[in-house]
Tab-separated table of C-alpha atoms in Angstrom:
chain	number	residue	atom	x	y	z
I	174	PRO	CA	-10.158	-25.077	19.551
I	175	LEU	CA	-8.879	-28.666	19.441
I	176	THR	CA	-10.976	-31.524	20.765
I	177	GLN	CA	-9.526	-33.931	23.318
I	178	LYS	CA	-9.439	-36.645	20.682
I	179	GLU	CA	-7.498	-34.419	18.275
I	180	LYS	CA	-4.992	-33.538	20.996
I	181	ARG	CA	-4.391	-37.223	21.789
I	182	ASN	CA	-3.992	-38.181	18.119
I	183	GLY	CA	-1.753	-35.229	17.310
I	184	THR	CA	-3.893	-34.189	14.322
I	185	THR	CA	-5.960	-31.190	13.471
I	186	THR	CA	-8.924	-31.293	11.110
I	187	LEU	CA	-9.507	-28.138	9.105
I	188	ALA	CA	-13.250	-27.625	9.027
I	189	THR	CA	-13.583	-25.418	5.982
I	190	SER	CA	-17.320	-24.974	6.457
I	191	LYS	CA	-16.573	-23.102	9.644
I	192	HIS	CA	-13.614	-21.008	8.580
I	193	ALA	CA	-14.153	-20.377	4.860
I	194	PRO	CA	-17.101	-19.025	2.838
I	195	SER	CA	-19.619	-21.750	2.049
I	196	PHE	CA	-19.520	-21.190	-1.703
I	197	LEU	CA	-15.729	-21.702	-1.608
I	198	ALA	CA	-15.739	-24.817	0.561
I	199	SER	CA	-15.660	-27.199	-2.365
I	200	MET	CA	-12.569	-25.452	-3.782
I	201	SER	CA	-10.353	-26.656	-0.929
I	202	PRO	CA	-9.483	-30.309	-1.619
I	203	ASN	CA	-7.533	-30.653	1.630
I	204	ALA	CA	-10.147	-29.006	3.809
I	205	SER	CA	-11.217	-32.166	5.618
I	206	LYS	CA	-7.896	-34.010	5.653
I	207	PRO	CA	-6.061	-34.371	8.952
I	208	ILE	CA	-2.710	-32.660	9.197
I	209	PRO	CA	-0.172	-34.940	10.900
I	210	THR	CA	2.083	-33.230	13.357
I	211	THR	CA	5.245	-34.392	15.016
I	212	GLU	CA	4.585	-32.040	17.920
I	213	PRO	CA	1.457	-30.321	19.168
I	214	ILE	CA	0.478	-27.199	17.304
I	215	PRO	CA	0.591	-24.155	19.609
I	216	LEU	CA	-2.924	-23.083	20.511
I	217	SER	CA	-1.890	-19.411	20.542
I	218	ASP	CA	0.593	-17.241	18.733
I	219	HIS	CA	1.785	-16.140	22.170
I	220	ASP	CA	2.694	-19.616	23.485
I	221	ASP	CA	6.344	-19.238	22.506
I	222	ASP	CA	7.893	-17.370	25.391
I	223	HIS	CA	11.501	-17.717	24.269
I	224	ASP	CA	11.487	-14.311	22.529
I	225	THR	CA	10.118	-11.553	24.717
I	226	THR	CA	11.158	-8.738	22.378
I	227	SER	CA	8.134	-6.672	21.343
I	228	PRO	CA	7.311	-6.425	17.620
I	229	LEU	CA	7.893	-2.662	17.739
I	230	GLU	CA	11.475	-3.185	18.906
I	231	LYS	CA	12.068	-5.595	16.015
I	232	LEU	CA	10.446	-3.260	13.496
I	233	LYS	CA	12.096	0.060	14.392
I	234	ALA	CA	14.841	-0.528	11.851
I	235	VAL	CA	12.262	-1.425	9.187
I	236	TYR	CA	10.262	1.749	9.777
I	237	LEU	CA	13.311	4.015	9.765
I	238	SER	CA	14.736	2.351	6.637
I	239	VAL	CA	11.461	2.786	4.773
I	240	PHE	CA	11.153	6.384	6.044
I	241	ILE	CA	14.584	7.327	4.689
I	242	ASP	CA	13.887	5.550	1.383
I	243	VAL	CA	10.472	7.203	0.880
I	244	LEU	CA	11.824	10.581	2.010
I	245	GLY	CA	14.186	10.441	-0.963
I	246	ILE	CA	11.257	9.717	-3.274
I	247	GLY	CA	9.338	12.642	-1.781
I	248	LEU	CA	12.309	14.963	-2.348
I	249	VAL	CA	12.154	14.608	-6.130
I	250	ILE	CA	8.361	14.999	-6.510
I	251	PRO	CA	8.445	18.827	-6.900
I	252	VAL	CA	11.415	18.879	-9.281
I	253	LEU	CA	11.034	15.824	-11.543
I	254	PRO	CA	8.471	17.406	-13.927
I	255	TYR	CA	10.599	20.544	-14.306
I	256	LEU	CA	13.780	18.543	-14.858
I	257	ILE	CA	12.053	16.719	-17.716
I	258	LEU	CA	10.720	19.966	-19.209
I	259	SER	CA	14.214	21.480	-19.107
I	260	PHE	CA	15.268	19.187	-21.966
I	261	GLU	CA	14.816	20.609	-25.439
I	262	GLY	CA	11.551	19.565	-27.072
I	263	ALA	CA	10.115	17.989	-23.909
I	264	ARG	CA	6.417	18.600	-23.248
I	265	ALA	CA	3.754	17.466	-20.785
I	266	SER	CA	3.438	14.161	-22.637
I	267	GLU	CA	7.079	13.375	-21.833
I	268	VAL	CA	6.408	14.147	-18.151
I	269	GLY	CA	3.520	11.675	-18.200
I	270	LEU	CA	5.701	9.101	-19.950
I	271	VAL	CA	8.442	9.246	-17.302
I	272	ILE	CA	5.902	8.959	-14.473
I	273	ALA	CA	4.116	6.083	-16.225
I	274	VAL	CA	7.377	4.204	-16.894
I	275	TYR	CA	8.106	4.047	-13.161
I	276	SER	CA	4.699	2.533	-12.350
I	277	ILE	CA	4.757	0.169	-15.345
I	278	CYS	CA	8.091	-1.268	-14.234
I	279	GLN	CA	6.889	-1.441	-10.629
I	280	ILE	CA	4.125	-3.902	-11.579
I	281	PRO	CA	6.482	-6.860	-12.209
I	282	GLY	CA	9.087	-5.460	-9.805
I	283	SER	CA	6.842	-5.582	-6.725
I	284	ALA	CA	5.660	-9.105	-7.475
I	285	ILE	CA	9.171	-10.396	-8.236
I	286	PHE	CA	10.796	-8.799	-5.199
I	287	GLY	CA	8.048	-10.129	-2.931
I	288	TYR	CA	8.513	-13.648	-4.315
I	289	VAL	CA	12.308	-13.509	-4.024
I	290	SER	CA	12.039	-12.289	-0.421
I	291	ASP	CA	10.042	-15.439	0.410
I	292	ILE	CA	12.985	-17.511	-0.804
I	293	LYS	CA	16.091	-15.485	0.021
I	294	GLY	CA	14.847	-13.590	3.077
I	295	ARG	CA	13.501	-10.090	3.689
I	296	LYS	CA	16.716	-8.276	4.628
I	297	PRO	CA	18.800	-8.828	1.450
I	298	VAL	CA	15.875	-7.939	-0.825
I	299	LEU	CA	15.030	-4.824	1.176
I	300	LEU	CA	18.688	-3.745	1.066
I	301	LEU	CA	18.832	-4.277	-2.695
I	302	SER	CA	15.672	-2.232	-3.234
I	303	ILE	CA	16.918	0.721	-1.152
I	304	LEU	CA	20.358	0.694	-2.806
I	305	ALA	CA	18.837	0.517	-6.297
I	306	SER	CA	16.639	3.498	-5.468
I	307	ALA	CA	19.719	5.505	-4.448
I	308	ILE	CA	21.513	4.559	-7.681
I	309	SER	CA	18.465	5.629	-9.705
I	310	PHE	CA	18.446	9.072	-8.073
I	311	LEU	CA	22.165	9.437	-8.762
I	312	LEU	CA	21.642	8.564	-12.432
I	313	CYS	CA	18.829	11.117	-12.697
I	314	GLY	CA	21.098	13.784	-11.222
I	315	LEU	CA	23.850	12.940	-13.722
I	316	ALA	CA	21.479	12.643	-16.691
I	317	ARG	CA	21.778	15.148	-19.501
I	318	THR	CA	19.406	13.404	-21.899
I	319	LEU	CA	15.750	12.404	-21.592
I	320	PRO	CA	16.322	8.711	-22.515
I	321	LEU	CA	18.686	8.350	-19.555
I	322	ILE	CA	16.052	9.854	-17.239
I	323	ILE	CA	13.489	7.360	-18.557
I	324	ALA	CA	15.916	4.456	-18.111
I	325	ALA	CA	16.803	5.529	-14.565
I	326	ARG	CA	13.150	5.848	-13.518
I	327	GLY	CA	12.322	2.489	-15.106
I	328	PHE	CA	15.191	0.876	-13.181
I	329	SER	CA	13.906	2.490	-9.970
I	330	GLY	CA	10.389	1.149	-10.584
I	331	LEU	CA	11.607	-2.356	-11.368
I	332	THR	CA	13.580	-2.527	-8.123
I	333	GLY	CA	11.126	-0.503	-6.033
I	334	GLY	CA	9.731	-3.367	-3.987
I	335	SER	CA	10.717	-2.031	-0.570
I	336	ILE	CA	7.142	-1.434	0.618
I	337	SER	CA	5.845	-4.932	-0.126
I	338	VAL	CA	8.968	-6.518	1.401
I	339	ALA	CA	8.619	-4.336	4.504
I	340	GLN	CA	4.964	-5.392	4.792
I	341	ALA	CA	5.998	-9.049	4.513
I	342	TYR	CA	8.640	-8.491	7.215
I	343	ILE	CA	5.906	-7.107	9.489
I	344	ALA	CA	3.695	-10.111	8.738
I	345	ASP	CA	6.568	-12.424	9.672
I	346	VAL	CA	7.104	-11.029	13.178
I	347	THR	CA	3.515	-10.225	14.199
I	348	THR	CA	0.412	-12.257	14.916
I	349	VAL	CA	-2.767	-11.920	12.875
I	350	GLU	CA	-4.269	-9.792	15.647
I	351	GLU	CA	-1.227	-7.477	15.898
I	352	ARG	CA	-0.735	-7.060	12.153
I	353	PRO	CA	-3.151	-4.185	11.386
I	354	LYS	CA	-1.498	-2.030	14.051
I	355	TYR	CA	2.010	-2.451	12.688
I	356	LEU	CA	0.954	-2.274	9.027
I	357	GLY	CA	-0.781	0.973	9.957
I	358	LEU	CA	2.456	2.301	11.409
I	359	ILE	CA	4.294	1.712	8.147
I	360	GLY	CA	1.540	3.662	6.396
I	361	ALA	CA	2.007	6.457	8.913
I	362	THR	CA	5.758	6.360	8.276
I	363	ILE	CA	5.192	6.757	4.537
I	364	GLY	CA	2.709	9.583	5.142
I	365	ILE	CA	5.210	11.515	7.263
I	366	ALA	CA	7.989	10.991	4.703
I	367	PHE	CA	5.785	12.270	1.882
I	368	THR	CA	4.778	15.234	4.043
I	369	PHE	CA	8.330	16.467	4.635
I	370	GLY	CA	10.046	15.167	1.486
I	371	PRO	CA	8.586	17.602	-1.090
I	372	GLY	CA	9.198	20.552	1.221
I	373	ILE	CA	12.849	19.586	1.715
I	374	GLY	CA	13.244	19.098	-2.033
I	375	ALA	CA	11.726	22.482	-2.868
I	376	ALA	CA	13.861	24.210	-0.205
I	377	THR	CA	17.021	22.542	-1.535
I	378	GLY	CA	16.311	23.780	-5.039
I	379	ALA	CA	15.644	27.292	-3.737
I	380	ILE	CA	18.937	27.319	-1.799
I	381	ILE	CA	20.910	26.245	-4.875
I	382	GLU	CA	19.142	28.887	-6.966
I	383	ALA	CA	19.930	31.591	-4.392
I	384	SER	CA	23.571	30.478	-4.512
I	385	GLY	CA	23.691	31.190	-8.237
I	386	GLY	CA	23.050	27.688	-9.564
I	387	ASP	CA	21.288	27.279	-12.910
I	388	PHE	CA	18.201	25.115	-13.526
I	389	GLN	CA	20.233	21.985	-14.145
I	390	ALA	CA	22.239	22.489	-10.960
I	391	GLN	CA	19.051	22.943	-8.912
I	392	TYR	CA	17.438	19.770	-10.178
I	393	SER	CA	20.620	17.706	-10.036
I	394	GLY	CA	21.310	18.890	-6.484
I	395	VAL	CA	17.926	17.622	-5.280
I	396	PHE	CA	18.508	14.215	-6.883
I	397	TYR	CA	21.971	14.000	-5.343
I	398	LEU	CA	20.440	14.718	-1.934
I	399	ALA	CA	17.812	12.013	-2.537
I	400	ALA	CA	20.601	9.579	-3.490
I	401	ALA	CA	22.420	10.473	-0.272
I	402	PHE	CA	19.292	9.725	1.760
I	403	GLY	CA	18.959	6.397	-0.048
I	404	LEU	CA	22.580	5.498	0.713
I	405	LEU	CA	22.066	6.492	4.348
I	406	GLY	CA	18.998	4.249	4.503
I	407	PHE	CA	20.978	1.353	3.006
I	408	ILE	CA	23.801	1.731	5.535
I	409	TYR	CA	21.381	1.998	8.442
I	410	ALA	CA	19.394	-1.068	7.350
I	411	TYR	CA	22.580	-3.086	6.734
I	412	ARG	CA	23.871	-2.375	10.228
I	413	ASN	CA	20.652	-2.502	12.245
I	414	LEU	CA	18.116	-4.699	10.444
I	415	ASP	CA	17.941	-8.359	11.454
I	416	GLU	CA	16.443	-11.082	9.322
I	417	ALA	CA	12.807	-11.697	10.237
I	418	GLU	CA	12.051	-14.671	12.476
I	419	LYS	CA	8.611	-15.939	11.630
I	420	LYS	CA	5.976	-16.488	14.288
I	421	PRO	CA	5.258	-20.142	15.172
I	422	VAL	CA	2.385	-21.659	13.234
I	423	SER	CA	-0.910	-21.896	15.105
I	424	ALA	CA	-4.059	-23.823	14.328
I	425	LYS	CA	-5.647	-20.571	13.162
I	426	SER	CA	-2.716	-19.954	10.816
I	427	GLU	CA	-3.128	-23.440	9.330
I	428	VAL	CA	-6.660	-22.540	8.330
I	429	ALA	CA	-5.339	-19.377	6.679
I	430	LYS	CA	-2.836	-21.520	4.771
I	431	VAL	CA	-5.616	-23.590	3.218
I	432	GLU	CA	-7.638	-20.495	2.350
I	433	SER	CA	-4.626	-18.877	0.709
I	434	ASN	CA	-4.872	-21.502	-2.038
I	435	MET	CA	-8.189	-20.008	-3.124
I	436	LEU	CA	-7.326	-17.626	-5.935
I	437	VAL	CA	-10.635	-15.818	-5.560
I	438	TRP	CA	-9.479	-14.244	-2.277
I	439	LEU	CA	-6.372	-12.840	-3.914
I	440	ILE	CA	-8.354	-11.466	-6.855
I	441	ILE	CA	-11.092	-9.827	-4.770
I	442	ILE	CA	-8.808	-8.135	-2.258
I	443	SER	CA	-6.259	-7.106	-4.897
I	444	PHE	CA	-9.099	-5.627	-6.969
I	445	ALA	CA	-10.135	-3.575	-3.947
I	446	MET	CA	-6.519	-2.397	-3.587
I	447	PHE	CA	-6.438	-1.491	-7.287
I	448	SER	CA	-9.771	0.334	-7.072
I	449	SER	CA	-9.020	2.366	-3.953
I	450	ASN	CA	-5.623	3.381	-5.288
I	451	TYR	CA	-7.195	4.181	-8.673
I	452	GLY	CA	-9.609	6.588	-6.983
I	453	PHE	CA	-6.853	8.296	-5.012
I	454	THR	CA	-4.647	8.574	-8.120
I	455	VAL	CA	-7.526	10.262	-9.959
I	456	MET	CA	-7.311	13.003	-7.353
I	457	GLN	CA	-3.515	13.177	-7.493
I	458	SER	CA	-3.415	13.499	-11.273
I	459	THR	CA	-6.247	16.019	-11.822
I	460	TYR	CA	-6.935	17.860	-8.561
I	461	GLY	CA	-4.326	20.547	-9.219
I	462	VAL	CA	-6.085	21.391	-12.470
I	463	LEU	CA	-9.511	21.340	-10.789
I	464	ILE	CA	-8.642	23.847	-8.060
I	465	LYS	CA	-6.927	26.079	-10.624
I	466	ASP	CA	-9.957	26.045	-12.918
I	467	GLU	CA	-12.529	26.426	-10.139
I	468	PHE	CA	-10.823	28.549	-7.460
I	469	GLY	CA	-7.810	30.020	-9.263
I	470	TRP	CA	-5.473	28.359	-6.738
I	471	ALA	CA	-1.822	27.746	-7.649
I	472	ALA	CA	0.833	25.195	-6.756
I	473	SER	CA	1.394	26.674	-3.285
I	474	ALA	CA	-2.229	25.986	-2.331
I	475	LEU	CA	-2.007	22.435	-3.648
I	476	GLY	CA	1.205	21.929	-1.697
I	477	ALA	CA	-0.451	23.112	1.529
I	478	ILE	CA	-3.419	20.781	0.970
I	479	LEU	CA	-1.123	17.810	0.359
I	480	VAL	CA	0.961	18.566	3.462
I	481	VAL	CA	-2.177	18.574	5.619
I	482	SER	CA	-3.307	15.381	3.884
I	483	GLY	CA	0.006	13.711	4.673
I	484	LEU	CA	-0.369	14.587	8.341
I	485	GLU	CA	-3.947	13.272	8.292
I	486	ILE	CA	-2.767	9.974	6.820
I	487	ALA	CA	-0.025	9.697	9.442
I	488	VAL	CA	-2.457	10.266	12.324
I	489	LEU	CA	-5.135	7.929	10.973
I	490	GLN	CA	-2.825	5.067	10.096
I	491	GLY	CA	-0.765	5.506	13.231
I	492	LYS	CA	-3.659	5.003	15.635
I	493	LEU	CA	-7.283	5.467	14.556
I	494	VAL	CA	-7.464	2.885	11.763
I	495	LYS	CA	-6.210	0.201	14.170
I	496	MET	CA	-9.073	1.089	16.531
I	497	LEU	CA	-11.590	0.791	13.678
I	498	ILE	CA	-10.256	-2.621	12.656
I	499	SER	CA	-10.394	-3.794	16.270
I	500	CYS	CA	-14.068	-2.787	16.438
I	501	VAL	CA	-15.463	-4.005	13.102
I	502	GLY	CA	-12.774	-6.268	11.609
I	503	LYS	CA	-10.648	-6.141	8.475
I	504	HIS	CA	-13.393	-7.003	5.953
I	505	MET	CA	-15.763	-4.307	7.180
I	506	SER	CA	-12.983	-1.741	7.597
I	507	GLY	CA	-11.837	-2.311	4.018
I	508	ALA	CA	-15.404	-1.910	2.766
I	509	ILE	CA	-15.897	1.274	4.822
I	510	GLY	CA	-12.657	2.701	3.428
I	511	CYS	CA	-13.694	2.004	-0.175
I	512	LEU	CA	-17.151	3.524	0.426
I	513	LEU	CA	-15.797	6.696	2.047
I	514	LEU	CA	-13.149	7.155	-0.625
I	515	GLY	CA	-15.556	6.577	-3.506
I	516	ALA	CA	-18.407	8.713	-2.174
I	517	ALA	CA	-16.143	11.651	-1.277
I	518	LEU	CA	-14.252	11.459	-4.575
I	519	ALA	CA	-17.515	11.641	-6.547
I	520	ALA	CA	-18.625	14.585	-4.393
I	521	LEU	CA	-15.492	16.700	-5.005
I	522	PRO	CA	-16.757	18.365	-8.221
I	523	ILE	CA	-20.225	18.814	-6.661
I	524	THR	CA	-19.087	20.674	-3.527
I	525	THR	CA	-17.079	23.418	-5.233
I	526	PHE	CA	-19.813	25.968	-4.406
I	527	SER	CA	-18.460	26.022	-0.825
I	528	LYS	CA	-14.729	25.939	-0.177
I	529	PRO	CA	-15.031	24.723	3.457
I	530	LEU	CA	-17.412	21.927	2.419
I	531	HIS	CA	-15.164	21.043	-0.504
I	532	LEU	CA	-12.071	20.790	1.695
I	533	PHE	CA	-14.000	18.737	4.270
I	534	THR	CA	-15.034	16.362	1.478
I	535	PHE	CA	-11.404	16.162	0.410
I	536	SER	CA	-10.410	15.138	3.950
I	537	ILE	CA	-13.082	12.385	3.961
I	538	GLN	CA	-11.590	11.013	0.753
I	539	VAL	CA	-8.135	10.984	2.358
I	540	ALA	CA	-9.571	9.206	5.414
I	541	GLY	CA	-11.124	6.503	3.222
I	542	PHE	CA	-7.825	5.988	1.442
I	543	SER	CA	-5.974	5.737	4.773
I	544	ILE	CA	-8.333	3.014	5.983
I	545	CYS	CA	-7.884	1.040	2.760
I	546	GLN	CA	-4.098	1.313	2.924
I	547	THR	CA	-4.063	-0.467	6.291
I	548	ALA	CA	-7.084	-2.790	6.205
I	549	LEU	CA	-6.626	-4.266	2.723
I	550	PRO	CA	-2.941	-5.329	3.055
I	551	ALA	CA	-3.781	-6.762	6.502
I	552	LEU	CA	-6.670	-8.698	4.959
I	553	LEU	CA	-4.478	-9.909	2.105
I	554	SER	CA	-1.841	-11.057	4.591
I	555	ARG	CA	-4.518	-12.842	6.655
I	556	TYR	CA	-5.268	-15.260	3.798
I	557	ALA	CA	-1.641	-15.896	2.808
I	558	SER	CA	0.450	-18.721	4.222
I	559	ALA	CA	3.589	-17.831	6.161
I	560	GLU	CA	5.673	-19.035	3.206
I	561	ALA	CA	3.901	-16.753	0.693
I	562	GLN	CA	3.591	-13.430	2.523
I	563	GLY	CA	6.076	-11.663	0.254
I	564	SER	CA	4.546	-13.006	-2.954
I	565	VAL	CA	0.968	-12.169	-1.996
I	566	LEU	CA	1.716	-8.695	-0.620
I	567	GLY	CA	3.929	-8.046	-3.653
I	568	PHE	CA	0.976	-8.947	-5.882
I	569	GLY	CA	-1.153	-6.422	-3.993
I	570	GLN	CA	1.484	-3.708	-4.496
I	571	ALA	CA	1.627	-4.627	-8.191
I	572	ALA	CA	-2.140	-4.089	-8.409
I	573	GLN	CA	-1.716	-0.635	-6.900
I	574	ALA	CA	1.107	0.139	-9.330
I	575	ALA	CA	-1.172	-0.844	-12.217
I	576	SER	CA	-3.761	1.667	-11.014
I	577	ARG	CA	-1.093	4.387	-11.044
I	578	VAL	CA	-0.529	3.640	-14.730
I	579	VAL	CA	-4.173	3.537	-15.778
I	580	ALA	CA	-5.685	6.324	-13.657
I	581	PRO	CA	-3.622	9.300	-14.928
I	582	LEU	CA	-4.119	8.314	-18.566
I	583	VAL	CA	-7.876	7.766	-18.279
I	584	SER	CA	-8.509	10.696	-15.946
I	585	GLY	CA	-6.719	13.210	-18.149
I	586	VAL	CA	-8.830	12.302	-21.160
I	587	LEU	CA	-12.065	12.263	-19.154
I	588	TYR	CA	-11.278	15.632	-17.541
I	589	ASP	CA	-10.789	17.270	-20.931
I	590	ARG	CA	-13.949	15.705	-22.405
I	591	SER	CA	-16.172	15.771	-19.311
I	592	LYS	CA	-18.519	18.486	-20.562
I	593	GLU	CA	-18.801	16.795	-23.933
I	594	LEU	CA	-19.756	13.538	-22.180
I	595	GLY	CA	-22.456	15.291	-20.143
I	596	PHE	CA	-20.769	15.226	-16.707
I	597	GLY	CA	-20.177	18.925	-16.193
I	598	ASP	CA	-16.954	20.829	-16.595
I	599	TYR	CA	-14.718	18.229	-14.939
I	600	GLY	CA	-16.877	15.646	-13.149
I	601	ALA	CA	-16.300	12.593	-15.377
I	602	PRO	CA	-13.003	11.275	-13.901
I	603	TYR	CA	-14.256	11.784	-10.334
I	604	TYR	CA	-17.582	10.036	-10.935
I	605	LEU	CA	-15.865	7.066	-12.594
I	606	GLY	CA	-13.181	6.786	-9.904
I	607	GLY	CA	-15.804	7.090	-7.163
I	608	ALA	CA	-18.007	4.410	-8.736
I	609	ILE	CA	-15.097	1.977	-9.065
I	610	SER	CA	-14.100	2.477	-5.428
I	611	VAL	CA	-17.655	2.049	-4.121
I	612	LEU	CA	-18.277	-1.076	-6.211
I	613	SER	CA	-15.088	-2.689	-4.916
I	614	SER	CA	-16.577	-2.662	-1.401
I	615	LEU	CA	-19.419	-5.009	-2.387
I	616	PRO	CA	-17.341	-8.206	-2.854
I	617	LEU	CA	-15.663	-7.555	0.510
I	618	LEU	CA	-19.068	-7.307	2.198
I	619	LEU	CA	-20.380	-10.419	0.437
I	620	LEU	CA	-17.364	-12.418	1.564
I	621	LEU	CA	-17.791	-11.194	5.127
I	622	PHE	CA	-21.497	-12.035	5.280
I	623	ASP	CA	-20.923	-15.460	3.726
I	624	ARG	CA	-18.205	-16.237	6.283
I	625	ARG	CA	-20.552	-15.280	9.103
I	626	ALA	CA	-23.324	-17.408	7.654
I	627	ALA	CA	-20.965	-20.388	7.324
I	628	ALA	CA	-19.778	-19.943	10.915
I	629	ALA	CA	-23.364	-19.750	12.207
I	630	GLU	CA	-24.320	-22.866	10.255
I	631	SER	CA	-21.348	-24.765	11.687
I	632	ASP	CA	-22.274	-23.666	15.242
I	633	ASP	CA	-25.835	-24.914	14.717
I	634	GLU	CA	-24.529	-28.306	13.549
I	635	GLU	CA	-22.306	-28.585	16.619
I	636	GLY	CA	-25.291	-27.753	18.849
I	637	GLU	CA	-27.283	-30.582	17.306
């Protein structure tokens, strides 16, 4: 709160010792400098009563645009590996290459698109990303050579910044307190799209096959449908999406602006995003092999598990994660998510003696991932200035893309050599992924405890 003297003078002093960790206080050269203002800084993000439209009303078009875009991505998941294998001489290594190319190109793409959206606005960048995704699907459907498939997927990854831009849009039109709720809803939107997308894609291929279409026609038909969804999403967003109007700056936001200059925050939170996504990608890249080796389950069983997981993610991110963040805060929620994900991931190869226990452990891992996917972007946004939301959230998405490159490569090797390394038949990738996720929670907890200690110290000084 502002003192009477500060209100009269029209300045606000940023007391870093109260708002930032004590060991970082010296890193903020402007921490104790007054900020001149030509008009009083609003004491609350809700002081501007000119716009009474709720954030949800403003964000409906964002959610639906992202849903249609991600639905197209989900459509091609069941058919992409088989399309690649249909080319002469293609093997599993070529499948891995195509998947890796997308994530490799997404690393710079997410960061660049987030940065450009800070300068040019959210709407044009989001439109470009959705349209480029549709073009990529069309190229894949037309492709008759493997190099063209690789080029199309690389182009899609490079321009696939829609998630980070959508997150920045949400940050623009919500307050710090509202943000976890609406970031959680975009996670729920993605979860629902990935739940229905693969099923629609598989059904489309089956319909084309029943109509007498060959393998190429089946795969191309699914990509054409995905391109149509992408074009529909582009048209909808173009007609219904308004440019984001940023919330007025509050005194609390000014503190966040100073803290955003501290690179350590970006590194720690982005590392947690990398680690949690690494752990989840370990499961995605090896779990199908694990349940085949251990239980004799086939693709249909894996599909059913992933559908249930998608619904779990949608429910958790739609409501329950917001309640957790409201109770314990973003730092603690992020740490809890990393701990749950890591512990459950490491327990997956240990609980195979009981299928119900194993599946329960799997659901705990999904819950941990869901918490991380809401709490960590919200935390990253909290320490970014209003002018850098796109850049910072794009950096976080780039960190997650990097984990999707590293995890499949490392996990495949560790799975094959697990027994040789002394970790059982297939435990090595799960133990490593679990350890990385658990360890990433420690810096989050240290930052939280240091902030609390700094706040308590500042309160004691004021009492004196």
